[in-house]
Structure formats: structure tokens, C-alpha cells
Amino acid sequence: MTNDWIIDVLMDLKKFSASNNLDYLAEHLDDAIMVAATEIAQPSQPRRRVVGNFEQAGRHAGGSHAGENA
């Protein structure tokens, strides 16, 4: 099974938000659709994880975080 279904879900959310005057959300869903399509098109590779307000690079990052307090 592919991950293409997520594009359909995001599109449905975008249509709903646009028709209910949630314009800012609809614009952000456009961005989310682009990100999802890009990630789906790329071959599988280690992904960065976001933990709270911090981003970790892969599973071997240990305690290192990226952010303004790093």
C-alpha cells in the first residue's frame, strides 16, 4: 500500500476549510500537500523527527537538538 491516500485526505481538508472561510488553514494545507507529495516521491531515507519544539536528525542524534537554545 502506498502513502498516496494522505494527499486525498489533505485535499478534502483543504476543500472543507476553503468552503468554511478558514482561508489561512486552506493555504497551509496547500503547503502540507506539497510536502507530502515531495516526501512520497522520494525514495525511503532516514527522516528527521520533531520532538516538541526541537528537531532531531535520525535515530543516532542522541541528545542533540537544533533550535535557538542549542
C-alpha positions in Angstrom: 0.0 0.0 0.0 1.3 3.4 -0.9 1.0 6.6 1.1 -0.9 8.4 -1.7 -4.1 8.3 0.4 -2.7 11.1 2.6 -2.9 13.5 -0.4 -6.6 12.8 -0.7 -7.2 13.4 3.0 -5.3 16.7 2.9 -7.3 17.8 -0.3 -10.6 17.0 1.5 -9.5 19.1 4.5 -8.4 21.9 2.2 -11.8 21.9 0.4 -13.6 21.9 3.7 -11.6 24.7 5.2 -11.9 26.8 2.0 -15.7 26.4 1.9 -16.0 27.3 5.6 -14.0 30.5 5.5 -10.8 29.0 7.0 -8.6 30.6 4.4 -5.4 30.6 6.4 -5.8 26.9 7.1 -6.5 26.2 3.5 -3.3 28.0 2.5 -1.3 26.0 5.0 -2.9 22.8 3.7 -1.6 23.7 0.3 1.9 23.6 1.8 1.2 20.3 3.5 0.0 18.8 0.3 3.3 19.9 -1.4 5.4 18.5 1.4 3.5 15.2 1.4 3.8 14.8 -2.4 7.5 15.6 -2.3 8.2 13.1 0.5 6.1 10.4 -1.1 8.0 10.8 -4.4 11.4 10.5 -2.7 12.9 7.1 -2.0 12.8 6.0 1.6 15.6 7.6 3.7 16.1 8.4 7.3 13.7 11.1 8.3 14.2 13.9 10.8 11.9 13.7 13.8 10.4 16.8 15.5 10.3 16.4 19.3 8.4 19.2 21.0 10.0 22.4 19.7 13.2 20.6 18.8 14.2 18.7 15.7 16.3 15.5 15.9 18.3 14.2 12.9 17.6 10.5 12.6 17.8 7.9 15.4 21.5 8.4 16.2 21.2 12.0 17.2 21.3 11.2 20.8 20.6 14.2 23.0 21.5 16.8 20.4 18.8 19.3 19.4 18.6 22.0 16.8 17.0 25.2 18.0 17.6 28.6 19.5 18.8 27.1 22.8 21.2 24.5 21.2 
